[in-house]
GROMACS .gro file of C-alpha atoms in nm:
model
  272
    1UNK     CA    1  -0.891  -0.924  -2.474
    2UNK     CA    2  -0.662  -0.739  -2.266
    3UNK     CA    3  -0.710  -0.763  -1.859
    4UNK     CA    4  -0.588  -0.379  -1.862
    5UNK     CA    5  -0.852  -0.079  -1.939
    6UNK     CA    6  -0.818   0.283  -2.017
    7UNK     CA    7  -0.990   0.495  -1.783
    8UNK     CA    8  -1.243   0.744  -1.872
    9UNK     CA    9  -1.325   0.861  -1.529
   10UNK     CA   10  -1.050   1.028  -1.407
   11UNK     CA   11  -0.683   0.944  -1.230
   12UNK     CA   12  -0.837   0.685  -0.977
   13UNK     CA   13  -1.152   0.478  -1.111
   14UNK     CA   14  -1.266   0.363  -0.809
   15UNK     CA   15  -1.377   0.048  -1.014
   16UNK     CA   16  -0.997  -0.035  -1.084
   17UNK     CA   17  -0.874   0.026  -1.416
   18UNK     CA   18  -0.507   0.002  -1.461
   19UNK     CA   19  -0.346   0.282  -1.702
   20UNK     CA   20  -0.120   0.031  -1.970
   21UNK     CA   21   0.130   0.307  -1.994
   22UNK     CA   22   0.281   0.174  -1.669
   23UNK     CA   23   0.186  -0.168  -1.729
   24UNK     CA   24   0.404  -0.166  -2.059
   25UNK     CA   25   0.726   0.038  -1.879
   26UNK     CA   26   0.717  -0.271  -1.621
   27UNK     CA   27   0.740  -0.529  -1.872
   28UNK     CA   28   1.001  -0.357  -2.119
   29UNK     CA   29   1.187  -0.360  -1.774
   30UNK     CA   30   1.141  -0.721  -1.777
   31UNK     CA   31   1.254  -0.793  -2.089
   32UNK     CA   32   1.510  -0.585  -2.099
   33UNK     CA   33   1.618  -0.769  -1.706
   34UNK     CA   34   1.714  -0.414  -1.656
   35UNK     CA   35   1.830  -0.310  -1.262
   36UNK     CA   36   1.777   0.019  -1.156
   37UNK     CA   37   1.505   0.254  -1.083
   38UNK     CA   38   1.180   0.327  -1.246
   39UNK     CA   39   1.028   0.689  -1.216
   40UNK     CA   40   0.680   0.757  -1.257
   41UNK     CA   41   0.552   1.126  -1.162
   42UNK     CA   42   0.209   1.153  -1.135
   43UNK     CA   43   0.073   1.460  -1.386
   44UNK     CA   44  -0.263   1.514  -1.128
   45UNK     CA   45  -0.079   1.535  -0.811
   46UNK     CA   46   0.300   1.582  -0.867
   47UNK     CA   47   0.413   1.306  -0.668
   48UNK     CA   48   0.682   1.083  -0.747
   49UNK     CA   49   0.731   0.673  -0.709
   50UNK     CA   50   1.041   0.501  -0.739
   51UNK     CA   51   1.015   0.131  -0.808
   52UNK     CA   52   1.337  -0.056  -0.784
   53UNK     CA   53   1.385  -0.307  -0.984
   54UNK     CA   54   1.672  -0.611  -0.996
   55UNK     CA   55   1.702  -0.810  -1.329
   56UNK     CA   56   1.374  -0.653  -1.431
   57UNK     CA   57   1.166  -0.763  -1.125
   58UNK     CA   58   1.000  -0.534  -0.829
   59UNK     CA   59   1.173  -0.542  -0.535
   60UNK     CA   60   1.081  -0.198  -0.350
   61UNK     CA   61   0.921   0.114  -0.418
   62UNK     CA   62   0.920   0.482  -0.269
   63UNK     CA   63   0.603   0.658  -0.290
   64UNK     CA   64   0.619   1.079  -0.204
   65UNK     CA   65   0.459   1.121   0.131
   66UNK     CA   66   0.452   0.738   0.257
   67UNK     CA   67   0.689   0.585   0.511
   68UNK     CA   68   0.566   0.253   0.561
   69UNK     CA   69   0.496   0.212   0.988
   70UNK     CA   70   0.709  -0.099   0.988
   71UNK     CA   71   0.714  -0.103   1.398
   72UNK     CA   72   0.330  -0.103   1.360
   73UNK     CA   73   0.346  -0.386   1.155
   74UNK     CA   74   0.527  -0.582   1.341
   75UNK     CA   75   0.314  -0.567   1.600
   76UNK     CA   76   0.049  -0.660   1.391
   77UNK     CA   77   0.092  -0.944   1.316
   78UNK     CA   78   0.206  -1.054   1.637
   79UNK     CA   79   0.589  -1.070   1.536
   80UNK     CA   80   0.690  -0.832   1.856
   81UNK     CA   81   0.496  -0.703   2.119
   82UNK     CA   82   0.409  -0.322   2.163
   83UNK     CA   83   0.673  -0.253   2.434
   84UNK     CA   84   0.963  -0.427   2.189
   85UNK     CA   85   0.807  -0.208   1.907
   86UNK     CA   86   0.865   0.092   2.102
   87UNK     CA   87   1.192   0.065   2.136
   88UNK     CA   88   1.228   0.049   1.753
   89UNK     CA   89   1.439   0.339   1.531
   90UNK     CA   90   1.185   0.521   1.273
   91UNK     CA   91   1.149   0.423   0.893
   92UNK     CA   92   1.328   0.133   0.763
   93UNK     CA   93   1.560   0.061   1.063
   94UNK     CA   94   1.304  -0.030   1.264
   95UNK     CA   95   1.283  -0.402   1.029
   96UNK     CA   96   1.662  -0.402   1.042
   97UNK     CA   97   1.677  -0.353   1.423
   98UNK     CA   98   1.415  -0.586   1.463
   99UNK     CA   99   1.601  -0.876   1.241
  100UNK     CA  100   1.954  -0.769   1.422
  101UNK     CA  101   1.761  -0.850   1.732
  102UNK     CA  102   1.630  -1.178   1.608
  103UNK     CA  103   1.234  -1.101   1.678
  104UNK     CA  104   1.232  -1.176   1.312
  105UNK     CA  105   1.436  -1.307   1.006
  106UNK     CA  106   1.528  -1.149   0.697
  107UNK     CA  107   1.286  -1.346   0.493
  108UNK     CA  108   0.946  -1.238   0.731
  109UNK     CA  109   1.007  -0.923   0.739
  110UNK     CA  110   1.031  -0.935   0.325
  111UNK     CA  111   0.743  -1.109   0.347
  112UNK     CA  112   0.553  -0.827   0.558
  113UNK     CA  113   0.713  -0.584   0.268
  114UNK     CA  114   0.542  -0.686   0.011
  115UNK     CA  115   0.234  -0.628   0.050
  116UNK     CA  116   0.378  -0.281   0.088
  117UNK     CA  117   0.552  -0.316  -0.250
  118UNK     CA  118   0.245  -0.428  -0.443
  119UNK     CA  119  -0.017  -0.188  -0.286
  120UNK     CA  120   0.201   0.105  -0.429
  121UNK     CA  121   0.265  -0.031  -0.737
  122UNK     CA  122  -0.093  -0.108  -0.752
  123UNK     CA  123  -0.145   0.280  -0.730
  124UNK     CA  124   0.142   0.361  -0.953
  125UNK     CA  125  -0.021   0.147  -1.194
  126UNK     CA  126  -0.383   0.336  -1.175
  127UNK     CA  127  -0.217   0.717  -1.297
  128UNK     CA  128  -0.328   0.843  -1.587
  129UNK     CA  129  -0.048   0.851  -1.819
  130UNK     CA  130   0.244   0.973  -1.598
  131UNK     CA  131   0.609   1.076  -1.710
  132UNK     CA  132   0.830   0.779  -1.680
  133UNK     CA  133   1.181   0.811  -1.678
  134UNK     CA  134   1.472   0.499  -1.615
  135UNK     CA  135   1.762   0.574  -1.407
  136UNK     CA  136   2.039   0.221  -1.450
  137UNK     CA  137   2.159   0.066  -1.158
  138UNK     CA  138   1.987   0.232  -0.868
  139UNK     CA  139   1.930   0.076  -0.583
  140UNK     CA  140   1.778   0.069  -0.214
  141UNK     CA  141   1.763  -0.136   0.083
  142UNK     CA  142   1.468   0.021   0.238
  143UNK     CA  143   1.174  -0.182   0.244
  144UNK     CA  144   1.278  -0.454   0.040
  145UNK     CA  145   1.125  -0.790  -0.042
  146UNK     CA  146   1.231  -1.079  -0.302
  147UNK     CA  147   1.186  -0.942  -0.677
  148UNK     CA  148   0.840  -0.996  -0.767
  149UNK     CA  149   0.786  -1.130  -1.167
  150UNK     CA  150   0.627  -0.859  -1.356
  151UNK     CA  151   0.362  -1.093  -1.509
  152UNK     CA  152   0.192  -1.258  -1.214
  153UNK     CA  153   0.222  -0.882  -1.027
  154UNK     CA  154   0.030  -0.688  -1.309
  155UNK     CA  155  -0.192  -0.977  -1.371
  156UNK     CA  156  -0.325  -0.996  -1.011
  157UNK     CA  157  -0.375  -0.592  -1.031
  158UNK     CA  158  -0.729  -0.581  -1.153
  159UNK     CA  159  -0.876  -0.860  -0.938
  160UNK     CA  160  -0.740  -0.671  -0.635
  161UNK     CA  161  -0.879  -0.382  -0.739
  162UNK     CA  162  -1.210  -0.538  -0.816
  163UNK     CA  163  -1.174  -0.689  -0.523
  164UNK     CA  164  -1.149  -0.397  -0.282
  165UNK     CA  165  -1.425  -0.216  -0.466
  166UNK     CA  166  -1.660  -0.446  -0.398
  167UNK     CA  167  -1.566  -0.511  -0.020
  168UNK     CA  168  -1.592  -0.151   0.046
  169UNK     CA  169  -1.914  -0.110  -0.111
  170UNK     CA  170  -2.098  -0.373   0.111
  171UNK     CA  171  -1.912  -0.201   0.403
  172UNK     CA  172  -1.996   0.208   0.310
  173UNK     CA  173  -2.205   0.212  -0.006
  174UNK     CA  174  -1.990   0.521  -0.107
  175UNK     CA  175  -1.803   0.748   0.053
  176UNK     CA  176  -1.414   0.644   0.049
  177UNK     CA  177  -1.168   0.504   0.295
  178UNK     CA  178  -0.967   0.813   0.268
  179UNK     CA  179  -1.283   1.029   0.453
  180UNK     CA  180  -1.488   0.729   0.597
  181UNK     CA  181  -1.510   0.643   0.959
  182UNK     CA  182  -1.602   0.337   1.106
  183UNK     CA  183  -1.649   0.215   1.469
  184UNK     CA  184  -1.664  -0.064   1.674
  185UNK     CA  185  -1.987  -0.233   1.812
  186UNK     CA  186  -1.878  -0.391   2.079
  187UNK     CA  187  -2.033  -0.716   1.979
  188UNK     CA  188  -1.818  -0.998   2.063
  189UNK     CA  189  -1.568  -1.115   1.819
  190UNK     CA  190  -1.623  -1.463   1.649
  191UNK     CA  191  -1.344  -1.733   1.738
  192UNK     CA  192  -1.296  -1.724   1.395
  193UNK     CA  193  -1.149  -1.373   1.360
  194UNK     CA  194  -0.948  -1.411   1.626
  195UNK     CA  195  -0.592  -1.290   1.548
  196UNK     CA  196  -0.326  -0.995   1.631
  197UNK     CA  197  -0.426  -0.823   1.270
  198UNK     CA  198  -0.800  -0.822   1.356
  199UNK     CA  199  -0.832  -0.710   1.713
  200UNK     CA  200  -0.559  -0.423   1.575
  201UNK     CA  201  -0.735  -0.286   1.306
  202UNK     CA  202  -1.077  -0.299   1.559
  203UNK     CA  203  -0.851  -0.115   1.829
  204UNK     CA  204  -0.753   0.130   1.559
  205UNK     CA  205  -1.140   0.236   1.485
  206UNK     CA  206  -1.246   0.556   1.695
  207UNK     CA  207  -1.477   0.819   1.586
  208UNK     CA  208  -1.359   1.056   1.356
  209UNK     CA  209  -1.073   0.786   1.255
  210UNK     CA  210  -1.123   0.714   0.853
  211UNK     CA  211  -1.064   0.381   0.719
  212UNK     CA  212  -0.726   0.484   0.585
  213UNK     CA  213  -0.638   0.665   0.926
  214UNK     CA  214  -0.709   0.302   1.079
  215UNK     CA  215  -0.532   0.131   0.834
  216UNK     CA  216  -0.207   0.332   0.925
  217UNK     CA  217  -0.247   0.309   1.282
  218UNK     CA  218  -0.144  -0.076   1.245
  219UNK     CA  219   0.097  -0.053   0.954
  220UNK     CA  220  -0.158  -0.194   0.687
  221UNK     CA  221  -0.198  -0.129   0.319
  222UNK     CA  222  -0.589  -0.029   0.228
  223UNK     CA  223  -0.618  -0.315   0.085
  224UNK     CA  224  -0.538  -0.492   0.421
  225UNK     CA  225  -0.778  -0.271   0.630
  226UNK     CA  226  -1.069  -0.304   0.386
  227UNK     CA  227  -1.044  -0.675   0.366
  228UNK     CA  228  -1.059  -0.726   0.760
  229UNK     CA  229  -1.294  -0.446   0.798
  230UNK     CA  230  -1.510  -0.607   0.579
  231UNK     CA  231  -1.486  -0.913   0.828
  232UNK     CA  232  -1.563  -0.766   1.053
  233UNK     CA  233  -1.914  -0.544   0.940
  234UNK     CA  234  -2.020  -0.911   0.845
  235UNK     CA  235  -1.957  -1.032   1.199
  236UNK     CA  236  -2.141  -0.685   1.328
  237UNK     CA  237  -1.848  -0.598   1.490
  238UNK     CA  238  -1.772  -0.284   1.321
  239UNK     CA  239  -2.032  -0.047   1.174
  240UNK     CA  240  -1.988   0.314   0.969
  241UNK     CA  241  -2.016   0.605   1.149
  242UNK     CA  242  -1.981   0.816   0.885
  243UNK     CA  243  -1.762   1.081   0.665
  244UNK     CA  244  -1.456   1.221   0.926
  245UNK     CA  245  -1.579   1.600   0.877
  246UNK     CA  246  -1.190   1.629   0.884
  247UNK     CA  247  -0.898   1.705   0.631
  248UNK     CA  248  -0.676   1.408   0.537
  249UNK     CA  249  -0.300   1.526   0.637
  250UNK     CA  250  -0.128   1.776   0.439
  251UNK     CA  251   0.211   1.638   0.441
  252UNK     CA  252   0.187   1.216   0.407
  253UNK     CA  253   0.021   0.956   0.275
  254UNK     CA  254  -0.167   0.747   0.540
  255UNK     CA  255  -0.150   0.401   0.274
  256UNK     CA  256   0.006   0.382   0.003
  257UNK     CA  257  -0.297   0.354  -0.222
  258UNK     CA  258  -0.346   0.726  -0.155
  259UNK     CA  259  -0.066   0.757  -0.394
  260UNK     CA  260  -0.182   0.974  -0.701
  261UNK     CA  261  -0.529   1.091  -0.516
  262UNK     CA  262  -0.391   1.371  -0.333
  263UNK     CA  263  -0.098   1.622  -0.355
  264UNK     CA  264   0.150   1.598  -0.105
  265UNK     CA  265   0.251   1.974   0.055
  266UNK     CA  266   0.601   2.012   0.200
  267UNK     CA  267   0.679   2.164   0.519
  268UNK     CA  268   0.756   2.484   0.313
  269UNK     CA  269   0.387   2.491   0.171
  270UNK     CA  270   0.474   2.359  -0.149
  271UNK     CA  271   0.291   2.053  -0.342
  272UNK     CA  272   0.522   1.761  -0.430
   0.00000   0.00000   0.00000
């Protein structure tokens, strides 16, 4: 039996499925070791992803609407401090600045991409059958980590999604990161959770702050910012507070799993 479902539900099944139109366009890419560019436009939303492939294998993707917060990131998990991190250029020069420096090395800051590169891919992969298009030899240095095989990526796809499901359930019940807030306790923090990525993402929770809002503020994926969070409501560090009461930003993406729930509008009022 195949791991991949149809959905019946709609563009984003909140349960996980993964649309096998996509699934199949990343493994003909495979087979065929093809470099270059994948497009997939999403028919609900209009947005358009870019995953860049080398000899058939991920190795970044650009999402409509997200810039990865790499300067965030970094500070996340404790590879440069906030006053280094401020001193950072925007978008993808701030890892490049950052490695010229020598805070980091070329391979940890791929490292800290990927998780970028599989969370949108993740989404890409959850679209209800797009339009795909190929464009050879393409390529990009933005946000880049080592290819990633297609079968061990779109294998792992349903168990993350299955995954975050259920972790956000025993934190919200419903409701969705993308219009959930959560807040801290105060309770003290178990020795156990003690790390730059944890006490961030708890720093990041303020009233009328969703989930996904949080989750931006330190440069994670949703994915990233559910699991912790969900550390941390079973440490009673960090309760709901309910829905935001507030819009969702017009003209980005706060993670990339927003990808294909939302139009994007340009600063000309148009939806991309």
């Amino acid at each position: 039996m195949s791991l991949f479902r149809r959905r019946s539900t709609g563009p984003h099944n909140q349960a996980g499925g993964v649309d096998t139109h996509v699934v199949r366009e990343l493994e003909q890419l495979q087979e065929a070791s093809f470099t270059g560019c994948l497009e997939v436009v999403d028919r609900s939303t209009g947005g358009c992803a870019r995953v860049f492939t080398f000899r058939g294998a991920p190795y970044a993707v650009a999402l409509d609407g997200y810039v990865p917060d790499i300067a965030a990131r970094l500070v996340t998990f404790g590879r440069v401090d906030a006053d280094a991190a401020a001193g950072l250029p925007p978008g993808p020069d701030a890892g490049r600045e950052a490695v010229r420096q020598g805070w980091i090395d070329a391979e940890e800051l791929g490292d800290l991409h990927r998780e970028i590169v599989i969370a949108s891919i993740g989404a890409i992969a959850r679209c209800a059958h797009p339009r795909v298009s190929r464009v050879a030899d393409a390529v990009t240095d933005s946000y880049c980590t080592l290819p990633l095989p297609v079968g061990a990526l779109v294998d792992s796809l349903p168990a993350r999604f299955e995954r975050l499901h259920r972790t956000w359930s025993g934190i919200a019940g419903s409701g969705q990161p993308s219009a959930t807030c959560l807040v801290a306790t105060g309770a003290p923090l178990p020795d156990v959770l003690e790390s730059p990525e944890v006490r961030g993402l708890l720093g990041a929770l303020a009233p009328g702050i969703t989930a996904d809002a949080a989750a931006r503020r330190v440069g994670f994926t949703r994915a990233e910012a559910v699991h912790v969070l969900g550390l941390l409501a079973a440490a009673g560090a960090a309760r709901v507070a309910g829905p935001s009461g507030q819009s969702a930003p017009a003209d980005r993406l706060e993670v990339p799993e927003q990808f294909g729930e939302r139009a994007i509008v340009s600063a000309a009022g148009a939806a991309r």
